């Protein structure tokens, strides 16, 4: 663990976590208890997996700290989102899979991953109010409870409608809905502002000018810092930017889907 290359840490965290966790089982439960203290078994396994996957230089737990920590913090590149957006780490952390869509997730491991990402210099965390029907925002709030909120840029997508079974029902970009979505998000995240707020998909029944105008009102009121877009075309971007500066746009770039 001490010799884990920091350049590979995030790749390991995303792609090799389960394999390394399986390898770590050879330590035996008695060794886990000695290493991690008297915790319930699920928390022990999550922390062992976290240590094995991310490496001692990437966790706040003093039992796993190393000299890599300080060097990694200094080496993280940053990017400015657009011309008006915030300065953030070049690598961001998407939290969706910690609560939804990619199968079961462990809360302890997810929180440890968020902490490790922050300690590695990542300042951008992306979520959506519909990930786990709000559970993802509650998870992030729990992870940031003992961290500096202003040191983290939280990007939130809104607008997706889901039923109790999780099925997708459509998109709502109406101005009243924008403000309602935001109110619940602020409450779940336990914060007084969202750094970047964006409609997850363009609502075909609502002019984009109306949706962006509603978010702009929330910017003026201090509840939102910057406005983004997601999966929008060039014409929509231009129309939105005519109402308020757009800091960035998210678009899926996946070799799989």
CSV table of N, CA and C in Angstrom, one decimal, residues 31-157:
chain,number,residue,atom,x,y,z
A,31,UNK,N,-7.4,-9.9,11.6
A,31,UNK,CA,-6.4,-8.9,11.2
A,31,UNK,C,-7.2,-7.6,10.9
A,32,UNK,N,-8.4,-7.7,10.3
A,32,UNK,CA,-9.2,-6.5,10.0
A,32,UNK,C,-9.6,-5.8,11.3
A,33,UNK,N,-10.0,-6.6,12.3
A,33,UNK,CA,-10.4,-6.1,13.6
A,33,UNK,C,-9.2,-5.4,14.3
A,34,UNK,N,-8.0,-6.0,14.2
A,34,UNK,CA,-6.8,-5.4,14.8
A,34,UNK,C,-6.5,-4.1,14.1
A,35,UNK,N,-6.6,-4.0,12.7
A,35,UNK,CA,-6.2,-2.9,12.0
A,35,UNK,C,-7.2,-1.7,12.1
A,36,UNK,N,-8.5,-2.0,12.2
A,36,UNK,CA,-9.5,-1.0,12.1
A,36,UNK,C,-10.2,-0.7,13.4
A,37,UNK,N,-10.0,-1.5,14.4
A,37,UNK,CA,-10.7,-1.2,15.7
A,37,UNK,C,-12.0,-1.9,15.8
A,38,UNK,N,-12.7,-1.7,16.8
A,38,UNK,CA,-14.0,-2.4,17.0
A,38,UNK,C,-15.1,-1.6,16.3
A,39,UNK,N,-15.3,-2.0,15.0
A,39,UNK,CA,-16.4,-1.5,14.2
A,39,UNK,C,-17.2,-2.7,13.7
A,40,UNK,N,-18.4,-2.4,13.3
A,40,UNK,CA,-19.2,-3.5,12.7
A,40,UNK,C,-18.5,-4.0,11.4
A,41,UNK,N,-18.8,-5.2,11.1
A,41,UNK,CA,-18.1,-5.9,10.0
A,41,UNK,C,-18.2,-5.2,8.7
A,42,UNK,N,-19.4,-4.6,8.3
A,42,UNK,CA,-19.5,-3.9,7.1
A,42,UNK,C,-18.6,-2.7,7.0
A,43,UNK,N,-18.5,-2.0,8.1
A,43,UNK,CA,-17.7,-0.8,8.1
A,43,UNK,C,-16.2,-1.2,8.0
A,44,UNK,N,-15.8,-2.3,8.7
A,44,UNK,CA,-14.5,-2.8,8.6
A,44,UNK,C,-14.1,-3.2,7.1
A,45,UNK,N,-15.0,-3.9,6.5
A,45,UNK,CA,-14.7,-4.3,5.1
A,45,UNK,C,-14.6,-3.1,4.2
A,46,UNK,N,-15.5,-2.2,4.4
A,46,UNK,CA,-15.5,-1.0,3.5
A,46,UNK,C,-14.2,-0.2,3.7
A,47,UNK,N,-13.7,-0.1,5.0
A,47,UNK,CA,-12.5,0.7,5.2
A,47,UNK,C,-11.3,-0.1,4.7
A,48,UNK,N,-11.3,-1.4,4.8
A,48,UNK,CA,-10.1,-2.2,4.3
A,48,UNK,C,-10.1,-2.0,2.8
A,49,UNK,N,-11.3,-2.1,2.1
A,49,UNK,CA,-11.4,-1.9,0.7
A,49,UNK,C,-10.9,-0.6,0.3
A,50,UNK,N,-11.3,0.4,1.0
A,50,UNK,CA,-10.9,1.8,0.8
A,50,UNK,C,-9.4,2.0,0.8
A,51,UNK,N,-8.8,1.4,1.9
A,51,UNK,CA,-7.3,1.5,2.0
A,51,UNK,C,-6.6,0.8,0.9
A,52,UNK,N,-7.1,-0.4,0.6
A,52,UNK,CA,-6.4,-1.2,-0.5
A,52,UNK,C,-6.6,-0.5,-1.8
A,53,UNK,N,-7.7,0.1,-2.1
A,53,UNK,CA,-8.0,0.6,-3.4
A,53,UNK,C,-7.3,2.0,-3.6
A,54,UNK,N,-7.4,2.8,-2.6
A,54,UNK,CA,-7.0,4.2,-2.8
A,54,UNK,C,-5.6,4.5,-2.4
A,55,UNK,N,-5.1,3.7,-1.4
A,55,UNK,CA,-3.8,3.9,-1.0
A,55,UNK,C,-3.6,4.8,0.2
A,56,UNK,N,-2.6,4.7,1.0
A,56,UNK,CA,-2.5,5.4,2.2
A,56,UNK,C,-2.3,6.9,2.0
A,57,UNK,N,-1.8,7.3,0.9
A,57,UNK,CA,-1.6,8.7,0.6
A,57,UNK,C,-2.9,9.5,0.3
A,58,UNK,N,-4.0,8.8,0.2
A,58,UNK,CA,-5.2,9.4,-0.3
A,58,UNK,C,-6.4,9.4,0.7
A,59,UNK,N,-6.1,9.1,2.0
A,59,UNK,CA,-7.2,9.0,3.0
A,59,UNK,C,-6.8,9.9,4.2
A,60,UNK,N,-7.9,10.4,4.8
A,60,UNK,CA,-7.6,11.2,6.0
A,60,UNK,C,-7.4,10.3,7.2
A,61,UNK,N,-7.6,9.0,7.2
A,61,UNK,CA,-7.4,8.2,8.3
A,61,UNK,C,-5.9,8.2,8.6
A,62,UNK,N,-5.5,8.6,9.8
A,62,UNK,CA,-4.1,8.7,10.1
A,62,UNK,C,-3.3,7.4,10.1
A,63,UNK,N,-4.1,6.3,10.2
A,63,UNK,CA,-3.4,5.0,10.1
A,63,UNK,C,-3.0,4.6,8.7
A,64,UNK,N,-3.4,5.4,7.7
A,64,UNK,CA,-3.1,5.2,6.3
A,64,UNK,C,-2.4,6.3,5.6
A,65,UNK,N,-2.0,7.3,6.4
A,65,UNK,CA,-1.3,8.5,5.8
A,65,UNK,C,0.1,8.2,5.3
A,66,UNK,N,0.6,9.0,4.4
A,66,UNK,CA,2.0,8.8,3.9
A,66,UNK,C,2.4,10.2,3.3
A,67,UNK,N,3.7,10.2,2.9
A,67,UNK,CA,4.2,11.4,2.3
A,67,UNK,C,3.6,11.7,1.0
A,68,UNK,N,2.9,10.8,0.3
A,68,UNK,CA,2.3,11.0,-0.9
A,68,UNK,C,1.2,12.1,-0.9
A,69,UNK,N,0.6,12.2,0.3
A,69,UNK,CA,-0.5,13.1,0.5
A,69,UNK,C,-0.2,14.5,0.1
A,70,UNK,N,0.8,15.1,0.7
A,70,UNK,CA,1.2,16.4,0.4
A,70,UNK,C,1.6,16.7,-1.0
A,71,UNK,N,2.3,15.7,-1.6
A,71,UNK,CA,2.7,15.9,-3.0
A,71,UNK,C,1.5,15.9,-3.9
A,72,UNK,N,0.6,15.0,-3.7
A,72,UNK,CA,-0.6,14.9,-4.5
A,72,UNK,C,-1.4,16.2,-4.5
A,73,UNK,N,-1.6,16.7,-3.3
A,73,UNK,CA,-2.3,18.0,-3.2
A,73,UNK,C,-1.7,19.1,-4.0
A,74,UNK,N,-0.4,19.1,-4.1
A,74,UNK,CA,0.3,20.2,-4.8
A,74,UNK,C,0.2,20.0,-6.3
A,75,UNK,N,0.0,18.7,-6.8
A,75,UNK,CA,0.1,18.3,-8.2
A,75,UNK,C,-1.2,18.4,-8.9
A,76,UNK,N,-2.3,18.6,-8.2
A,76,UNK,CA,-3.6,18.6,-8.9
A,76,UNK,C,-3.7,19.8,-9.8
A,77,UNK,N,-4.0,19.5,-11.1
A,77,UNK,CA,-4.3,20.6,-12.1
A,77,UNK,C,-5.7,21.2,-11.8
A,78,UNK,N,-5.9,22.4,-12.2
A,78,UNK,CA,-7.2,23.0,-12.1
A,78,UNK,C,-7.7,23.6,-13.5
A,79,UNK,N,-9.0,23.8,-13.6
A,79,UNK,CA,-9.6,24.3,-14.8
A,79,UNK,C,-10.6,25.3,-14.4
A,80,UNK,N,-10.8,26.4,-15.2
A,80,UNK,CA,-11.9,27.3,-15.0
A,80,UNK,C,-13.0,26.9,-15.9
A,81,UNK,N,-14.2,26.8,-15.3
A,81,UNK,CA,-15.4,26.4,-16.1
A,81,UNK,C,-15.9,27.6,-16.9
A,82,UNK,N,-15.6,27.6,-18.2
A,82,UNK,CA,-16.0,28.7,-19.1
A,82,UNK,C,-15.2,30.0,-18.7
A,83,UNK,N,-15.8,31.1,-19.0
A,83,UNK,CA,-15.2,32.4,-18.7
A,83,UNK,C,-15.7,33.0,-17.5
A,84,UNK,N,-16.8,32.5,-17.0
A,84,UNK,CA,-17.4,33.1,-15.8
A,84,UNK,C,-17.6,32.1,-14.6
A,85,UNK,N,-17.2,30.8,-14.9
A,85,UNK,CA,-17.5,29.8,-13.9
A,85,UNK,C,-16.3,29.7,-12.8
A,86,UNK,N,-16.5,28.8,-11.9
A,86,UNK,CA,-15.5,28.6,-10.8
A,86,UNK,C,-14.2,27.9,-11.3
A,87,UNK,N,-13.2,28.0,-10.5
A,87,UNK,CA,-11.9,27.3,-10.8
A,87,UNK,C,-12.1,26.0,-10.0
A,88,UNK,N,-11.9,24.8,-10.7
A,88,UNK,CA,-12.1,23.5,-10.1
A,88,UNK,C,-11.0,22.6,-10.5
A,89,UNK,N,-10.9,21.5,-9.8
A,89,UNK,CA,-9.9,20.5,-10.2
A,89,UNK,C,-10.1,19.9,-11.6
A,90,UNK,N,-9.1,19.6,-12.3
A,90,UNK,CA,-9.2,19.1,-13.7
A,90,UNK,C,-10.0,17.8,-13.7
A,91,UNK,N,-9.9,17.0,-12.6
A,91,UNK,CA,-10.7,15.8,-12.4
A,91,UNK,C,-11.8,16.0,-11.4
A,92,UNK,N,-13.0,15.6,-11.8
A,92,UNK,CA,-14.1,15.8,-10.9
A,92,UNK,C,-14.6,14.4,-10.4
A,93,UNK,N,-15.4,14.4,-9.4
A,93,UNK,CA,-16.0,13.1,-8.9
A,93,UNK,C,-17.5,13.1,-9.1
A,94,UNK,N,-17.9,12.2,-9.9
A,94,UNK,CA,-19.4,12.0,-10.1
A,94,UNK,C,-19.9,11.0,-9.1
A,95,UNK,N,-20.9,11.4,-8.4
A,95,UNK,CA,-21.4,10.6,-7.3
A,95,UNK,C,-22.6,9.7,-7.6
A,96,UNK,N,-23.1,9.7,-8.8
A,96,UNK,CA,-24.3,9.0,-9.1
A,96,UNK,C,-24.3,7.6,-8.7
A,97,UNK,N,-23.3,6.8,-9.0
A,97,UNK,CA,-23.2,5.4,-8.8
A,97,UNK,C,-23.1,5.1,-7.3
A,98,UNK,N,-22.9,6.1,-6.4
A,98,UNK,CA,-22.9,5.8,-5.0
A,98,UNK,C,-24.3,5.6,-4.4
A,99,UNK,N,-25.4,6.0,-5.2
A,99,UNK,CA,-26.7,5.9,-4.7
A,99,UNK,C,-27.7,5.3,-5.7
A,100,UNK,N,-27.3,5.0,-7.0
A,100,UNK,CA,-28.3,4.7,-8.0
A,100,UNK,C,-27.7,4.1,-9.2
A,101,UNK,N,-28.4,3.3,-9.9
A,101,UNK,CA,-28.2,2.9,-11.3
A,101,UNK,C,-27.1,1.9,-11.6
A,102,UNK,N,-26.1,1.9,-10.8
A,102,UNK,CA,-25.0,1.0,-11.1
A,102,UNK,C,-24.9,-0.2,-10.1
A,103,UNK,N,-26.1,-0.5,-9.5
A,103,UNK,CA,-26.1,-1.6,-8.5
A,103,UNK,C,-25.9,-1.2,-7.1
A,104,UNK,N,-25.8,-2.1,-6.2
A,104,UNK,CA,-25.7,-1.8,-4.7
A,104,UNK,C,-24.5,-1.0,-4.4
A,105,UNK,N,-24.6,-0.1,-3.5
A,105,UNK,CA,-23.5,0.7,-3.0
A,105,UNK,C,-23.4,0.7,-1.5
A,106,UNK,N,-22.2,0.8,-1.0
A,106,UNK,CA,-21.9,0.8,0.4
A,106,UNK,C,-21.7,2.3,0.9
A,107,UNK,N,-22.5,2.7,1.8
A,107,UNK,CA,-22.4,4.1,2.3
A,107,UNK,C,-21.1,4.5,2.9
A,108,UNK,N,-20.5,3.6,3.7
A,108,UNK,CA,-19.2,3.8,4.3
A,108,UNK,C,-18.1,4.0,3.3
A,109,UNK,N,-18.2,3.1,2.3
A,109,UNK,CA,-17.2,3.1,1.2
A,109,UNK,C,-17.3,4.3,0.4
A,110,UNK,N,-18.6,4.7,0.1
A,110,UNK,CA,-18.8,5.9,-0.7
A,110,UNK,C,-18.3,7.2,0.0
A,111,UNK,N,-18.6,7.3,1.3
A,111,UNK,CA,-18.1,8.5,2.0
A,111,UNK,C,-16.6,8.5,2.1
A,112,UNK,N,-16.0,7.3,2.3
A,112,UNK,CA,-14.5,7.2,2.3
A,112,UNK,C,-14.0,7.6,0.9
A,113,UNK,N,-14.7,7.3,-0.2
A,113,UNK,CA,-14.2,7.7,-1.5
A,113,UNK,C,-14.3,9.2,-1.7
A,114,UNK,N,-15.4,9.8,-1.2
A,114,UNK,CA,-15.5,11.3,-1.3
A,114,UNK,C,-14.4,11.9,-0.5
A,115,UNK,N,-14.1,11.4,0.7
A,115,UNK,CA,-13.1,12.0,1.5
A,115,UNK,C,-11.7,11.9,0.8
A,116,UNK,N,-11.5,10.7,0.2
A,116,UNK,CA,-10.2,10.4,-0.4
A,116,UNK,C,-10.0,11.3,-1.7
A,117,UNK,N,-11.1,11.5,-2.4
A,117,UNK,CA,-11.0,12.4,-3.6
A,117,UNK,C,-10.7,13.8,-3.2
A,118,UNK,N,-11.3,14.3,-2.1
A,118,UNK,CA,-11.0,15.7,-1.7
A,118,UNK,C,-9.6,15.8,-1.2
A,119,UNK,N,-9.1,14.7,-0.5
A,119,UNK,CA,-7.7,14.7,0.0
A,119,UNK,C,-6.7,14.7,-1.2
A,120,UNK,N,-7.2,14.1,-2.3
A,120,UNK,CA,-6.3,14.0,-3.5
A,120,UNK,C,-6.3,15.3,-4.3
A,121,UNK,N,-7.1,16.3,-3.8
A,121,UNK,CA,-7.1,17.6,-4.5
A,121,UNK,C,-8.3,17.8,-5.4
A,122,UNK,N,-9.2,16.8,-5.4
A,122,UNK,CA,-10.4,17.0,-6.2
A,122,UNK,C,-11.4,18.0,-5.5
A,123,UNK,N,-11.8,19.0,-6.2
A,123,UNK,CA,-12.7,20.0,-5.6
A,123,UNK,C,-14.1,20.0,-6.2
A,124,UNK,N,-14.3,19.3,-7.3
A,124,UNK,CA,-15.6,19.3,-8.0
A,124,UNK,C,-16.3,18.0,-7.8
A,125,UNK,N,-17.5,18.1,-7.2
A,125,UNK,CA,-18.4,16.9,-7.0
A,125,UNK,C,-19.7,17.1,-7.7
A,126,UNK,N,-20.1,16.1,-8.5
A,126,UNK,CA,-21.3,16.3,-9.4
A,126,UNK,C,-22.4,15.3,-8.9
A,127,UNK,N,-23.6,15.8,-8.8
A,127,UNK,CA,-24.7,15.0,-8.4
A,127,UNK,C,-26.0,15.4,-9.1
A,128,UNK,N,-27.1,14.8,-8.8
A,128,UNK,CA,-28.4,15.2,-9.3
A,128,UNK,C,-29.4,14.9,-8.3
A,129,UNK,N,-30.4,15.8,-8.2
A,129,UNK,CA,-31.4,15.7,-7.1
A,129,UNK,C,-32.2,14.4,-7.3
A,130,UNK,N,-32.2,13.8,-8.5
A,130,UNK,CA,-33.0,12.6,-8.8
A,130,UNK,C,-32.1,11.3,-8.6
A,131,UNK,N,-30.8,11.4,-8.3
A,131,UNK,CA,-30.0,10.2,-8.1
A,131,UNK,C,-30.4,9.6,-6.7
A,132,UNK,N,-31.0,8.4,-6.9
A,132,UNK,CA,-31.5,7.8,-5.6
A,132,UNK,C,-32.7,8.6,-5.0
A,133,UNK,N,-33.4,9.3,-5.9
A,133,UNK,CA,-34.5,10.2,-5.4
A,133,UNK,C,-34.1,11.0,-4.2
A,134,UNK,N,-33.0,11.6,-4.3
A,134,UNK,CA,-32.5,12.5,-3.2
A,134,UNK,C,-31.5,11.9,-2.3
A,135,UNK,N,-31.3,10.6,-2.3
A,135,UNK,CA,-30.4,9.9,-1.4
A,135,UNK,C,-28.9,10.4,-1.7
A,136,UNK,N,-28.6,10.6,-2.9
A,136,UNK,CA,-27.2,11.0,-3.3
A,136,UNK,C,-26.8,12.3,-2.6
A,137,UNK,N,-27.8,13.3,-2.7
A,137,UNK,CA,-27.5,14.6,-2.0
A,137,UNK,C,-27.3,14.4,-0.5
A,138,UNK,N,-28.2,13.6,0.1
A,138,UNK,CA,-28.0,13.3,1.5
A,138,UNK,C,-26.7,12.7,1.9
A,139,UNK,N,-26.2,11.8,1.0
A,139,UNK,CA,-24.9,11.1,1.2
A,139,UNK,C,-23.8,12.2,1.1
A,140,UNK,N,-23.8,13.0,0.1
A,140,UNK,CA,-22.8,14.1,0.0
A,140,UNK,C,-22.8,15.0,1.2
A,141,UNK,N,-24.0,15.4,1.7
A,141,UNK,CA,-24.1,16.2,2.8
A,141,UNK,C,-23.4,15.5,4.0
A,142,UNK,N,-23.6,14.2,4.2
A,142,UNK,CA,-23.0,13.5,5.3
A,142,UNK,C,-21.5,13.5,5.1
A,143,UNK,N,-21.0,13.3,3.9
A,143,UNK,CA,-19.6,13.2,3.7
A,143,UNK,C,-18.9,14.6,3.9
A,144,UNK,N,-19.6,15.7,3.6
A,144,UNK,CA,-19.0,17.0,3.8
A,144,UNK,C,-19.3,17.6,5.2
A,145,UNK,N,-19.9,16.9,6.0
A,145,UNK,CA,-20.3,17.4,7.3
A,145,UNK,C,-19.1,17.9,8.1
A,146,UNK,N,-17.9,17.2,8.0
A,146,UNK,CA,-16.7,17.6,8.7
A,146,UNK,C,-15.7,18.2,7.8
A,147,UNK,N,-16.1,18.7,6.6
A,147,UNK,CA,-15.2,19.3,5.7
A,147,UNK,C,-15.5,20.7,5.4
A,148,UNK,N,-14.6,21.4,4.8
A,148,UNK,CA,-14.9,22.8,4.5
A,148,UNK,C,-15.8,22.9,3.2
A,149,UNK,N,-17.0,23.3,3.4
A,149,UNK,CA,-18.0,23.4,2.3
A,149,UNK,C,-17.5,24.3,1.2
A,150,UNK,N,-16.9,25.4,1.6
A,150,UNK,CA,-16.5,26.4,0.6
A,150,UNK,C,-15.3,25.9,-0.3
A,151,UNK,N,-14.6,24.9,0.2
A,151,UNK,CA,-13.5,24.3,-0.6
A,151,UNK,C,-13.9,23.3,-1.6
A,152,UNK,N,-15.2,23.0,-1.7
A,152,UNK,CA,-15.8,22.1,-2.6
A,152,UNK,C,-16.8,22.8,-3.5
A,153,UNK,N,-16.7,22.5,-4.8
A,153,UNK,CA,-17.7,23.0,-5.8
A,153,UNK,C,-18.7,21.9,-6.1
A,154,UNK,N,-19.9,22.1,-5.7
A,154,UNK,CA,-21.0,21.2,-5.9
A,154,UNK,C,-21.8,21.5,-7.1
A,155,UNK,N,-21.9,20.6,-8.1
A,155,UNK,CA,-22.6,20.8,-9.3
A,155,UNK,C,-23.9,19.9,-9.2
A,156,UNK,N,-25.0,20.4,-9.4
A,156,UNK,CA,-26.3,19.7,-9.2
A,156,UNK,C,-27.1,19.8,-10.5
A,157,UNK,N,-27.6,18.6,-11.0
A,157,UNK,CA,-28.6,18.5,-12.1
A,157,UNK,C,-29.9,18.4,-11.5
